[in-house]
Coordinates of C-alpha atoms in Angstrom, one line a residue:
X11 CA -39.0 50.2 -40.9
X12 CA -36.5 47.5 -41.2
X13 CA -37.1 46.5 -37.4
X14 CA -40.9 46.2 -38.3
X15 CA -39.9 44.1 -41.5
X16 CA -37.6 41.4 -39.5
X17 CA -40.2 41.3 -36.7
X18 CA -42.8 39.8 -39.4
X19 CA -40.3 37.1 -40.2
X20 CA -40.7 33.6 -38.7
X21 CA -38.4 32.6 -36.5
X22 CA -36.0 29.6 -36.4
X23 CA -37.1 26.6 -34.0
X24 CA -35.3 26.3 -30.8
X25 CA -34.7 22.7 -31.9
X26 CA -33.2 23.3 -35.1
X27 CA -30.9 25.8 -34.0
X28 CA -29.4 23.5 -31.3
X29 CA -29.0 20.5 -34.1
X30 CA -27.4 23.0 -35.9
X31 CA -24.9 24.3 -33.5
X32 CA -24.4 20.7 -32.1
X33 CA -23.2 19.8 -35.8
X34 CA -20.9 22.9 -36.4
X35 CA -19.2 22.4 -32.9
X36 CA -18.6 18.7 -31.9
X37 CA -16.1 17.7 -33.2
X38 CA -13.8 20.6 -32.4
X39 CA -15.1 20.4 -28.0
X40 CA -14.4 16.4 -28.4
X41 CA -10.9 17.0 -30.1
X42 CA -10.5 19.1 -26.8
X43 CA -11.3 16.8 -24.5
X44 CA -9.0 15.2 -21.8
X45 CA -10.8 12.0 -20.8
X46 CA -11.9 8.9 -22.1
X47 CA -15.8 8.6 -22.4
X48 CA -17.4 5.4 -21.0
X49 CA -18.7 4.2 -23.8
X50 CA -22.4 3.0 -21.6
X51 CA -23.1 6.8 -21.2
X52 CA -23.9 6.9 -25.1
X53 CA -26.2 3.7 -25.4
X54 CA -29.9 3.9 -25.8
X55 CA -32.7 2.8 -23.6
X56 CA -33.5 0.0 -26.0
X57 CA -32.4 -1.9 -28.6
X58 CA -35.5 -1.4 -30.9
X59 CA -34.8 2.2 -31.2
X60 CA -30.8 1.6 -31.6
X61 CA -31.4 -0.7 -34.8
X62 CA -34.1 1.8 -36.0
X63 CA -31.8 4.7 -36.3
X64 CA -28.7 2.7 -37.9
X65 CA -31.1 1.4 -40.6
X66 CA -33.1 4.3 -41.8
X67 CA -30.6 7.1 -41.0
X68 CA -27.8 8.0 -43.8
X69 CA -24.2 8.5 -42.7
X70 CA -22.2 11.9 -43.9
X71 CA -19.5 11.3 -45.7
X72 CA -17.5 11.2 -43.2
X73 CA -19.3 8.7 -41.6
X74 CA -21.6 10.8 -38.3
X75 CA -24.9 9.7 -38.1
X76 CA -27.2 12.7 -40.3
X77 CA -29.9 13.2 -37.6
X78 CA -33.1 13.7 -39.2
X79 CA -35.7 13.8 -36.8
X80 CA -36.1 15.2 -33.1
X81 CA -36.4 12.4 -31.5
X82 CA -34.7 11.7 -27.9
X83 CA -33.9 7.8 -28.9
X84 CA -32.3 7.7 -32.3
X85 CA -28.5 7.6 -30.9
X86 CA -27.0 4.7 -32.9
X87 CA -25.6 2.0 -30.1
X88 CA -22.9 0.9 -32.8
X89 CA -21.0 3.9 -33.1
X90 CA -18.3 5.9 -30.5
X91 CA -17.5 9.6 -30.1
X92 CA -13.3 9.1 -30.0
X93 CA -12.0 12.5 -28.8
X94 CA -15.4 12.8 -26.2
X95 CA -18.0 14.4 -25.6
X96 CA -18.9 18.5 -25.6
X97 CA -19.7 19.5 -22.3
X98 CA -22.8 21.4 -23.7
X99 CA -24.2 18.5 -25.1
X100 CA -26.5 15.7 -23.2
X101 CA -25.8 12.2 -24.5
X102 CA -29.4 11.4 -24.0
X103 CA -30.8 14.0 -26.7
X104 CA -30.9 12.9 -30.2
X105 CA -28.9 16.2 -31.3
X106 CA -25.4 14.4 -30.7
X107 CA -22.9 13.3 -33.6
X108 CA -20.5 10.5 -33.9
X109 CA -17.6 9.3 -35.4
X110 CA -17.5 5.7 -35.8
X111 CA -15.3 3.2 -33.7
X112 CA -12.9 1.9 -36.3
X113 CA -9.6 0.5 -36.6
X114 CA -6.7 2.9 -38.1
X115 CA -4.4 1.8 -40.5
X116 CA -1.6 -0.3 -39.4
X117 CA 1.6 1.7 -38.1
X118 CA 3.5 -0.9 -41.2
X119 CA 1.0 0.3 -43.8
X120 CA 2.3 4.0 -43.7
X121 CA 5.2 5.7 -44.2
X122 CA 8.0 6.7 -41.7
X123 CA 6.9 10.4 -41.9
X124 CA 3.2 9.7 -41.2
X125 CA 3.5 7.6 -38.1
X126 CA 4.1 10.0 -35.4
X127 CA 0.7 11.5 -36.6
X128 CA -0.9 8.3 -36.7
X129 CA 0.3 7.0 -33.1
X130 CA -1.1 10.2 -31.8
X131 CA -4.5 9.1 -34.0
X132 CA -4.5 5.8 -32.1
X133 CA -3.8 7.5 -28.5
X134 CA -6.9 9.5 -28.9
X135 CA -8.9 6.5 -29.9
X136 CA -7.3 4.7 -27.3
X137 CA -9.6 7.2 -24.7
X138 CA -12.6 5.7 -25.5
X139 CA -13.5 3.8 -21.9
X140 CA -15.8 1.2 -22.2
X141 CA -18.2 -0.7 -19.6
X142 CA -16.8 -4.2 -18.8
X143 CA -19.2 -5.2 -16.1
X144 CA -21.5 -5.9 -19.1
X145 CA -19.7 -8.6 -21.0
X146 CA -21.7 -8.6 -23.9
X147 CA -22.0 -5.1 -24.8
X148 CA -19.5 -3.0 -27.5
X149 CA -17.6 -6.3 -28.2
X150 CA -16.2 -5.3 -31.8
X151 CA -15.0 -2.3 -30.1
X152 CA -13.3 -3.5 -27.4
X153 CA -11.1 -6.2 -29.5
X154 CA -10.2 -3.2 -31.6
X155 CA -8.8 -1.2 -28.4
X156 CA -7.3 -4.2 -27.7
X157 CA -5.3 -4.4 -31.0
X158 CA -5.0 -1.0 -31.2
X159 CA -2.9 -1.0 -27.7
X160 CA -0.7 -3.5 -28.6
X161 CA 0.5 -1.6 -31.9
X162 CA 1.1 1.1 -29.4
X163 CA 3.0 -1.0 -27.2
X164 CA 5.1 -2.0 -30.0
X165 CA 5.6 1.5 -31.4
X166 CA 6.8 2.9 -28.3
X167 CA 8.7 -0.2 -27.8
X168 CA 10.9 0.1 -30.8
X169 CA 10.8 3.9 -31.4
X170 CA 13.9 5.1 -32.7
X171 CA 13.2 9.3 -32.3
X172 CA 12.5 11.7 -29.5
X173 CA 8.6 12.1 -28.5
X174 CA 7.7 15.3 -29.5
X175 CA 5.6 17.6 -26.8
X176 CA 1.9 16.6 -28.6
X177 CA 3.0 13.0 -28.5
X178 CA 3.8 12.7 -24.5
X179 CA 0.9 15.1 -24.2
X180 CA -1.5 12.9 -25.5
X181 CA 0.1 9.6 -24.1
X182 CA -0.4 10.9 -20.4
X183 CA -4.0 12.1 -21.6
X184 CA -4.8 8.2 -22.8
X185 CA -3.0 6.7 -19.8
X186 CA -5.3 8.9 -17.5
X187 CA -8.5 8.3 -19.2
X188 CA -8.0 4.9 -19.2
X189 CA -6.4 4.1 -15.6
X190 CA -7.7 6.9 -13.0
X191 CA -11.3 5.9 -11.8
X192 CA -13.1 5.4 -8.5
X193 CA -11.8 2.6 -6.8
X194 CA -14.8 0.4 -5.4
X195 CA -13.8 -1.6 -2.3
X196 CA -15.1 -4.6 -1.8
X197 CA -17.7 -4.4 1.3
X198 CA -15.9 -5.9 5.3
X199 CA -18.7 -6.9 6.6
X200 CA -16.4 -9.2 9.1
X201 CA -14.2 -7.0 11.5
X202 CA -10.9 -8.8 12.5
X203 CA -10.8 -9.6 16.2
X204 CA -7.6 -9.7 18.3
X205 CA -6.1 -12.4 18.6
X206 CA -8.0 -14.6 16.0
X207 CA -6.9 -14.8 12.4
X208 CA -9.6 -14.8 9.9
X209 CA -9.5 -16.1 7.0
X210 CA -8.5 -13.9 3.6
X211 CA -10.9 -12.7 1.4
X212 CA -10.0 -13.0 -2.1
X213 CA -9.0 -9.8 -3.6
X214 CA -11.3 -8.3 -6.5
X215 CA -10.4 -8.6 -9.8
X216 CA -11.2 -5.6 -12.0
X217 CA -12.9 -6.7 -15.3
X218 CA -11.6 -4.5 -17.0
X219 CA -8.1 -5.7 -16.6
X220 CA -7.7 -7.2 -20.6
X221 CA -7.4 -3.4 -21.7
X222 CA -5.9 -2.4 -18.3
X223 CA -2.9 -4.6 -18.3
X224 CA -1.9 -3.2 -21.8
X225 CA -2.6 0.5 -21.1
X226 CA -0.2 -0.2 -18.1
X227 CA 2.1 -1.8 -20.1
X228 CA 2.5 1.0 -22.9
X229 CA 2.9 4.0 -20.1
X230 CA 5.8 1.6 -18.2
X231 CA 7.5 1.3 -21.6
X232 CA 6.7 4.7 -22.4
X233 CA 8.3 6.3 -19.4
X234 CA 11.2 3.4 -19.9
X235 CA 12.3 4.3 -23.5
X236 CA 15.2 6.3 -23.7
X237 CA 13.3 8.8 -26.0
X238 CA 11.6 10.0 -23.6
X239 CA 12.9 13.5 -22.9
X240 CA 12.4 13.9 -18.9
X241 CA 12.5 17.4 -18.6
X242 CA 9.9 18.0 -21.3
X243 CA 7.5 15.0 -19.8
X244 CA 8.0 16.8 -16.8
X245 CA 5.3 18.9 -17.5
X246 CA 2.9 16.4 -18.1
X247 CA 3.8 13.9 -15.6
X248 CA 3.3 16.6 -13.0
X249 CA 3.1 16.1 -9.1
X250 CA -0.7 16.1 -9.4
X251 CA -0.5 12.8 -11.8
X252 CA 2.0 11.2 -9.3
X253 CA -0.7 12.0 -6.7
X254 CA -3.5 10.4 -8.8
X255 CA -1.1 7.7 -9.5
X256 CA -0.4 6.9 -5.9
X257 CA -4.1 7.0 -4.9
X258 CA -4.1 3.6 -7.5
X259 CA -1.9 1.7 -5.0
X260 CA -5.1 0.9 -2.7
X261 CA -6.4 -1.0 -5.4
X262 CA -7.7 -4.8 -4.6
X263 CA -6.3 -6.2 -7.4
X264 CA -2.8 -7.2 -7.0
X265 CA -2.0 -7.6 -10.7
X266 CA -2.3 -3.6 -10.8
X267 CA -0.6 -3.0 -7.8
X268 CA 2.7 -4.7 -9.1
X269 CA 2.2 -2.3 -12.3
X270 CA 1.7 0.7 -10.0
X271 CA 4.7 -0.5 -8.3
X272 CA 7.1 -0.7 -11.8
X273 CA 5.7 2.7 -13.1
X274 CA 6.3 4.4 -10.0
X275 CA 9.7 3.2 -9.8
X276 CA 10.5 4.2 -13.0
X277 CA 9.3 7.6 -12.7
X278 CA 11.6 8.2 -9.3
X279 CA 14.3 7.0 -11.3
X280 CA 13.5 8.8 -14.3
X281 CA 12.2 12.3 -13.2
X282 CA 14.7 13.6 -10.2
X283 CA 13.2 16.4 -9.7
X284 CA 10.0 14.5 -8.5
X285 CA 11.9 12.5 -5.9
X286 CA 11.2 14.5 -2.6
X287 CA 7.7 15.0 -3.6
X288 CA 7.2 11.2 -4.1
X289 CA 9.1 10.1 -0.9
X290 CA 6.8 13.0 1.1
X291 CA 3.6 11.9 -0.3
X292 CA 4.0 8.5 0.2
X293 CA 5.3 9.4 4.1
X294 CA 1.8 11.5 4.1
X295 CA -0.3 8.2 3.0
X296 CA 1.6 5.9 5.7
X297 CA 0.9 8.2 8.5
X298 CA -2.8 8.0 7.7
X299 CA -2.6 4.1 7.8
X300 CA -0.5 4.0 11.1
X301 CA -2.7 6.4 13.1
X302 CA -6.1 6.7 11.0
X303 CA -6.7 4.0 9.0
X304 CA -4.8 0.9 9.4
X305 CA -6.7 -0.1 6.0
X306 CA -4.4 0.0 2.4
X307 CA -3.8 -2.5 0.2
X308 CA -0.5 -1.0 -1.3
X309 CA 1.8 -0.8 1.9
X310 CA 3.6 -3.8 0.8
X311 CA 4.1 -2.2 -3.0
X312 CA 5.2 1.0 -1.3
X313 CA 7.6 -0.6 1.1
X314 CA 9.3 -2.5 -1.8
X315 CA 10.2 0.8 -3.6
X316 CA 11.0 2.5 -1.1
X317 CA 13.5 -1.1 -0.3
X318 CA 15.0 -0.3 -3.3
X319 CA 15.4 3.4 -3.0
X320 CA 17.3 2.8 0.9
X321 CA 19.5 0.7 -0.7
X322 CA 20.6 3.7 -3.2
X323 CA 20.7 6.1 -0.5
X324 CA 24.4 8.0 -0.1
X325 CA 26.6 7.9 2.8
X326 CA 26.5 9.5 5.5
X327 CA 23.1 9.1 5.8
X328 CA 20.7 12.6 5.6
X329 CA 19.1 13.5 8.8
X330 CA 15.6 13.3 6.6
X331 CA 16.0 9.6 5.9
X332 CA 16.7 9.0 9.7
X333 CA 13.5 10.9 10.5
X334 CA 12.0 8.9 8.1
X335 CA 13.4 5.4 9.8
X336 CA 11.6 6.9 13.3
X337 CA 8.5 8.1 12.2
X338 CA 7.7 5.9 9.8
X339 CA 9.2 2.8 9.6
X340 CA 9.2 1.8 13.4
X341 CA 5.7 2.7 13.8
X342 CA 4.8 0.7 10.9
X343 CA 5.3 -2.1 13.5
X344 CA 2.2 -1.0 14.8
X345 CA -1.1 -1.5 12.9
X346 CA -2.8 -5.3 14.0
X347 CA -2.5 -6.2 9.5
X348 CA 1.2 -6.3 10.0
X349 CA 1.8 -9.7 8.2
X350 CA 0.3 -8.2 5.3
X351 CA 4.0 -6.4 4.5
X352 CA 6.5 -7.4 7.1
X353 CA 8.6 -9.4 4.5
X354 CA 9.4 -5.9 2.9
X355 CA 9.3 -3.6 6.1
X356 CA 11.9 -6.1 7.7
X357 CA 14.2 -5.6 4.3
X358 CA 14.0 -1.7 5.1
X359 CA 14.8 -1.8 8.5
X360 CA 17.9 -4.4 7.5
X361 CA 19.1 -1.8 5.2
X362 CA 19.1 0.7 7.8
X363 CA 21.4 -1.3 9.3
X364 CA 23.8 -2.2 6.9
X365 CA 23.9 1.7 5.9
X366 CA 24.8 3.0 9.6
X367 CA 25.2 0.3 12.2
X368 CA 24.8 3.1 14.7
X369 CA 21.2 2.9 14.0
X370 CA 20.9 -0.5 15.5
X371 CA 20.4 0.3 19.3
X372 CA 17.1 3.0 17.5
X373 CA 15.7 0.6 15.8
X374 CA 15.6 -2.3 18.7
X375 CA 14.6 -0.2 21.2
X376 CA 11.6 0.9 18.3
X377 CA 11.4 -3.0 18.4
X378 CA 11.0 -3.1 21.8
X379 CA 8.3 -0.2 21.8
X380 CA 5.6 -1.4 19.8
X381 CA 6.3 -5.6 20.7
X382 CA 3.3 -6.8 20.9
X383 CA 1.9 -8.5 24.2
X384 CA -1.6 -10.7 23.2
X385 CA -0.6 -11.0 19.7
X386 CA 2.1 -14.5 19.5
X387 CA 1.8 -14.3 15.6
X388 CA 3.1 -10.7 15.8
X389 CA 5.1 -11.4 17.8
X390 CA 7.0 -14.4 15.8
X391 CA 7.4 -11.9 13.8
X392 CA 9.0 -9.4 15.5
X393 CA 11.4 -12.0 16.8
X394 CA 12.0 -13.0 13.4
X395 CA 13.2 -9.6 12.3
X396 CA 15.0 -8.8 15.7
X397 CA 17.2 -11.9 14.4
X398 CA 18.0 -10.0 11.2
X399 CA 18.9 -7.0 12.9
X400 CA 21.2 -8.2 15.5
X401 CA 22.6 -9.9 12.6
X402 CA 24.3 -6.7 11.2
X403 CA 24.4 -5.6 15.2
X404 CA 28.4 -4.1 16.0
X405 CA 29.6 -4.7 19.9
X406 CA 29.3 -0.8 20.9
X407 CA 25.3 -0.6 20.1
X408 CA 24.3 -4.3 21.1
X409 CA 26.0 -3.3 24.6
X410 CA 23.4 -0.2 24.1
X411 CA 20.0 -2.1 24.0
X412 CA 21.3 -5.4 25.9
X413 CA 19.5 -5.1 29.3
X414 CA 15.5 -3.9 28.0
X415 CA 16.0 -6.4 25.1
X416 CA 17.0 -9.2 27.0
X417 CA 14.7 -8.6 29.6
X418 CA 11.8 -9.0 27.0
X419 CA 13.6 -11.8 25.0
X420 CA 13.1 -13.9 29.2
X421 CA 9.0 -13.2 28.8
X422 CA 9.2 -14.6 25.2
X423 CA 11.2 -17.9 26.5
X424 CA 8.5 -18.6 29.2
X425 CA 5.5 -17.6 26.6
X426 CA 3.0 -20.3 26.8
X427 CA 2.6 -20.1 22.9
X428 CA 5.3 -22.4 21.7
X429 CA 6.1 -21.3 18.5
X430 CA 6.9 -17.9 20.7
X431 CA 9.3 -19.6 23.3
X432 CA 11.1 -22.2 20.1
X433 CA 11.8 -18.7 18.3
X434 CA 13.3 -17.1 20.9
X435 CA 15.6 -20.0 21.5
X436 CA 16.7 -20.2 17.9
X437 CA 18.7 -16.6 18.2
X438 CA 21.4 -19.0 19.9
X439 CA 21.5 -21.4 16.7
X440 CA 23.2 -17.9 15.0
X441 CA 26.6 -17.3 15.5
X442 CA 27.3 -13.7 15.3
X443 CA 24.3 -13.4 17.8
X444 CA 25.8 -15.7 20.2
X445 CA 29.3 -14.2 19.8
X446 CA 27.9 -10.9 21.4
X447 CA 26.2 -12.7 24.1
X448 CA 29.9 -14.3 25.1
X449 CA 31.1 -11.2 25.3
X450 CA 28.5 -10.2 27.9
X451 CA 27.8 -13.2 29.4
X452 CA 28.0 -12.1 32.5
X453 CA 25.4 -9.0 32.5
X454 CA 23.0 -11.3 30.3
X455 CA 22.9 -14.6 32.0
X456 CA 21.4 -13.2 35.2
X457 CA 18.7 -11.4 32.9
X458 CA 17.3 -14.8 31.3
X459 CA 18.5 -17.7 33.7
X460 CA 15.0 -17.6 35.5
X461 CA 13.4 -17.5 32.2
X462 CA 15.9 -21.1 30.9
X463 CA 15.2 -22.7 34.8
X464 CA 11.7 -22.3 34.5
X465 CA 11.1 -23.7 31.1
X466 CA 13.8 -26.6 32.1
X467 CA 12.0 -27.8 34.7
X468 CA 8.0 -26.9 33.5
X469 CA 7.6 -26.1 29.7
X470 CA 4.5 -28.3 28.9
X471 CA 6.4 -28.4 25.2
X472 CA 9.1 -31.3 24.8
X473 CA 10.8 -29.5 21.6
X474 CA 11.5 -25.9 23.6
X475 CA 12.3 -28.1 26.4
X476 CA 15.1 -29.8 24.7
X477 CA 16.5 -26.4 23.4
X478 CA 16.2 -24.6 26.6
X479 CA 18.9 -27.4 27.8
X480 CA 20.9 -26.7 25.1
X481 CA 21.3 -22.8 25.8
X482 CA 21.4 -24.0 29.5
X483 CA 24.5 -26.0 28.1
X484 CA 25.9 -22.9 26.2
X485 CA 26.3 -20.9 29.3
X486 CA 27.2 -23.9 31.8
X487 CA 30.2 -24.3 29.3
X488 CA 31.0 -20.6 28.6
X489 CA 31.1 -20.1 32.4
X490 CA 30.3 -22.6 35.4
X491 CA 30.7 -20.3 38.3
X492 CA 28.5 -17.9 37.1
X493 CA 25.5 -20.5 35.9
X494 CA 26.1 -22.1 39.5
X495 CA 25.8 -18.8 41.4
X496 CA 23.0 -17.9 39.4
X497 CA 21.2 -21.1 40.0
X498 CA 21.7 -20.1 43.7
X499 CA 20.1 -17.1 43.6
X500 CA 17.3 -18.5 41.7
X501 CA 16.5 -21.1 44.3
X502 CA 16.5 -18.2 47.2
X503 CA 14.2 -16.5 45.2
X504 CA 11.7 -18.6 44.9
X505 CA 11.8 -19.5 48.4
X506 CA 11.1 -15.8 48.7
X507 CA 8.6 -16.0 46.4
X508 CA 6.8 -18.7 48.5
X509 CA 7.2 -16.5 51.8
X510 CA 5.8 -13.8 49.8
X511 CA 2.7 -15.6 48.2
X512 CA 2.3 -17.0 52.1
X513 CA 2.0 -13.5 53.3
X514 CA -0.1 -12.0 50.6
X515 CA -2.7 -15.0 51.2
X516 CA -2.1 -14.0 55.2
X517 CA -3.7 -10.3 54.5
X518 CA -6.4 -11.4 52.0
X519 CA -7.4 -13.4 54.9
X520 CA -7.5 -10.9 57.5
X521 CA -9.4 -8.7 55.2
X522 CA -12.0 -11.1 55.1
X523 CA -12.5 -11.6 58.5
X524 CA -12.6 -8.0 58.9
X525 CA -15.0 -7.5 56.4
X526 CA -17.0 -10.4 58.1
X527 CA -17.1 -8.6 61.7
X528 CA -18.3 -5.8 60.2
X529 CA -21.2 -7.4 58.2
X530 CA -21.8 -9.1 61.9
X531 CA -22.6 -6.1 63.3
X532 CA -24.3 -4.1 60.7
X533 CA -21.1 -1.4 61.0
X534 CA -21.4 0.9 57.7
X535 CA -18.5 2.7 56.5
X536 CA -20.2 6.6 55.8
X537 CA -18.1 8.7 54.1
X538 CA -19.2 12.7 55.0
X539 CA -19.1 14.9 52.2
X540 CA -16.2 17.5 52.4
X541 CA -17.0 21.1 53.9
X542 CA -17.7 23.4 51.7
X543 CA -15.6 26.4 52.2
X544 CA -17.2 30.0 51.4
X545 CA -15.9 32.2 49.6
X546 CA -16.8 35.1 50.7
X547 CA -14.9 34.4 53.8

């Protein structure tokens, strides 16, 4: 009887009931929510019906928009969800509440006991992402981020007790929100050729940098500030942030990259326990630019931590960070966009070297692998850094690598480039270098005195003609009987080389006239196809 009573009664609209259940259960799923909320996903499809619903709708007292009607565009522009959006709700239905976008009290306008609670207030605010490719959109809003960051900053800058576990919790959340997006390249249309240098594009700026700078700037303070407890951070700033964090490093805009490049060395520094996971993924991203890629922006920013973490590394060096030296560093030599972060892989390899000069006849003959052959810029460069390794280059190793590396270091004298054959020349305008070169004069003279006699006598350039008789000079002085023996054998070589150019024109010859009997008389050359052999026999 009661079932046939309740059947009778009229039943709620579909409508209503999700109103309803959209105003009992917002706030609590956007208190929940991890990420910051663009604040372009909430905005209406015109501005008529935006001012319509602000002006004839009341506000609860706690200032949500009542929602009176059904209709799909009466969400109020003006006003931001802070904590985000339930998952359940669409944000173009007219069934969504919000809590308006304004500024908290100041952190000087409450009392010491109330601030903790307040700066976590502010973080959560703080989530709110808004669209800056529209300039003109949400601009009350945005200043009062702004402000709202810098009391952060300031907070965190002079806080004087620990971060409790809800505090770091939310910091990471409002650092994530804010910084981890989709990078968007800018299109490369032009592909570098080899050999010609194009010229640089200018890197994008993100225009969303105002709140970005200061977002970065509170989580490097954050992560500074000696009340930070590491080991309870630790589960926050986890291996899969680091990841997310390193992904950053490829953006275009260099002003974030040196950011990136501060915060990551402050978590190595701070959070030991993430140092082999850092130093492994950032090995993982180089080998996918060396023999994928060859496209990052962030080598450079990586290379300089990593400068820095070389230079801390403990004696006697650990087999890992030798590995590391050959697999990585050398072969960074490789990719064509070298000059894009040579300065800082030169400083690693130096430090190499003034860790464990034993390393020094590795790393040359690394040099000597990947020297580039078309490439004279490259090249410049190589010889460049060659200089500073030889630099901190003992007797035992240099007497090692001598032979290949002075065998190359003759091409680079008679290089047609100039800039090529003057920098190869200045290694003798460095002491220590030419100290080791005394010392085995006479295995290295007979190596390069071609290359010093040619360019002595036919170097179209008058500058690395006048230094080629200075090193001439050197070894004249150092030892006479040898530069005069040398210069003998030189001479009877390239009388040889005449015979032998005489002889190899003799042959091309006869092979022509050759060929030209056969044309006469209409001789083919058949080739018969081999037998083929059966295999049943």
């Amino acid at each position: 009887m009661f079932k046939q009573i309740l059947s009778k009664l009229p039943r709620k609209s579909s409508s209503s009931s999700s109103s309803s259940s959209s105003k009992g259960g917002g706030s609590e799923s956007s208190g929940r929510s991890h990420g910051g909320v663009k604040s372009n996903d909430l905005s209406t499809k015109s501005a008529s019906s935006s001012s319509s619903v602000s002006q004839s709708q009341p506000l609860h007292p706690h200032g949500n928009v009542i929602n009176n009607n059904n209709n799909n565009n009466n969400i109020n522009r003006g006003l931001i969800p802070i904590g985000g959006v339930n998952e359940n709700q669409n944000p173009t239905n007219g069934n969504l509440n919000f809590t308006p976008y304004e500024a908290l009290p100041s952190f000087r306008d409450v009392p010491n006991s109330e601030k903790p609670a307040l700066f976590i207030k502010k973080l959560k605010m703080c989530s709110v992402v808004f669209d800056f490719t529209d300039a003109t959109k949400n601009l009350k809003e945005k200043e009062v981020k702004r402000q709202t960051l810098v009391e952060l900053v300031d907070y965190v800058t002079s806080a004087n007790a620990k971060f409790s576990e809800s505090a770091i919790q939310q910091v990471v959340r409002t650092v994530s929100a804010n910084i981890f997006r989709t990078l968007s390249p800018q299109p490369r249309e032009n592909k570098p050729i080899d050999g010609v240098e194009l010229e640089e594009e200018e890197p994008s700026m993100d225009p969303a940098w105002p709140h970005l700078q200061i977002v970065y700037e509170l989580f490097l303070r954050f992560v500074a500030s000696p009340e930070l407890d590491a080991k309870l951070a630790k589960r926050f700033i986890d291996q899969s942030f680091v990841l997310r964090l390193l992904d950053l490093f490829d953006s275009e805009d260099p002003r974030e990259r040196e950011y990136l490049k501060m915060t990551l060395h402050r978590i190595y520094g701070k959070f030991m326990a993430h140092r082999p996971f850092i130093r492994k993924s950032i090995n993982n991203l180089f080998f996918n630019f060396i023999f994928e890629t060859e496209k990052h922006n962030g080598i450079a920013e990586f290379l300089e931590i990593l400068g820095s973490i070389i230079n801390g590394f403990a004696l006697p060096l650990k087999e890992e960070h030798k590995l590391f030296l050959v697999r990585v560093l050398i072969p960074l030599h490789k990719p064509k966009c070298l000059a894009m972060y040579h300065q800082q892989l030169s400083y690693c390899i130096t430090q190499f070297v003034e860790k464990d000069c034993k390393l020094a006849d590795t790393i040359i003959r690394g040099l000597l692998k990947y020297w580039p052959i078309t490439n004279s810029s490259k090249e410049v460069m190589f010889l460049s850094e060659l200089e500073e390794v030889l630099e901190a280059t003992q007797p035992p190793e240099f007497q090692r690598c001598m032979m290949p590396l002075f065998r190359r270091i003759a091409h680079c004298l008679n290089s047609p480039h100039f800039q090529v054959a003057e920098r190869a020349l200045f290694l003798w305008n460095n002491d220590h270098i030419v100290n080791l070169i005394k010392q085995n004069c006479k295995v290295i003279l007979p190596i390069i005195f071609p290359a010093l006699e040619r360019n002595a006598r036919s170097h179209w350039n008058q500058a690395v003609h006048s230094l080629t008789l200075n090193v001439r000079k050197i070894f004249n002085d150092l030892d006479p009987d040898l530069s005069k023996e040398c210069l003998q054998k030189f001479e009877e070589n390239e009388s040889k080389k005449d015979e032998i150019e005489e002889g190899r024109e003799a042959t091309w010859r006869r092979l022509e006239e050759l060929a030209a009997k056969r044309a006469a008389s209409s001789e083919a050359l058949v080739i018969g196809k081999a037998p083929i052999r059966n295999s049943a026999g």
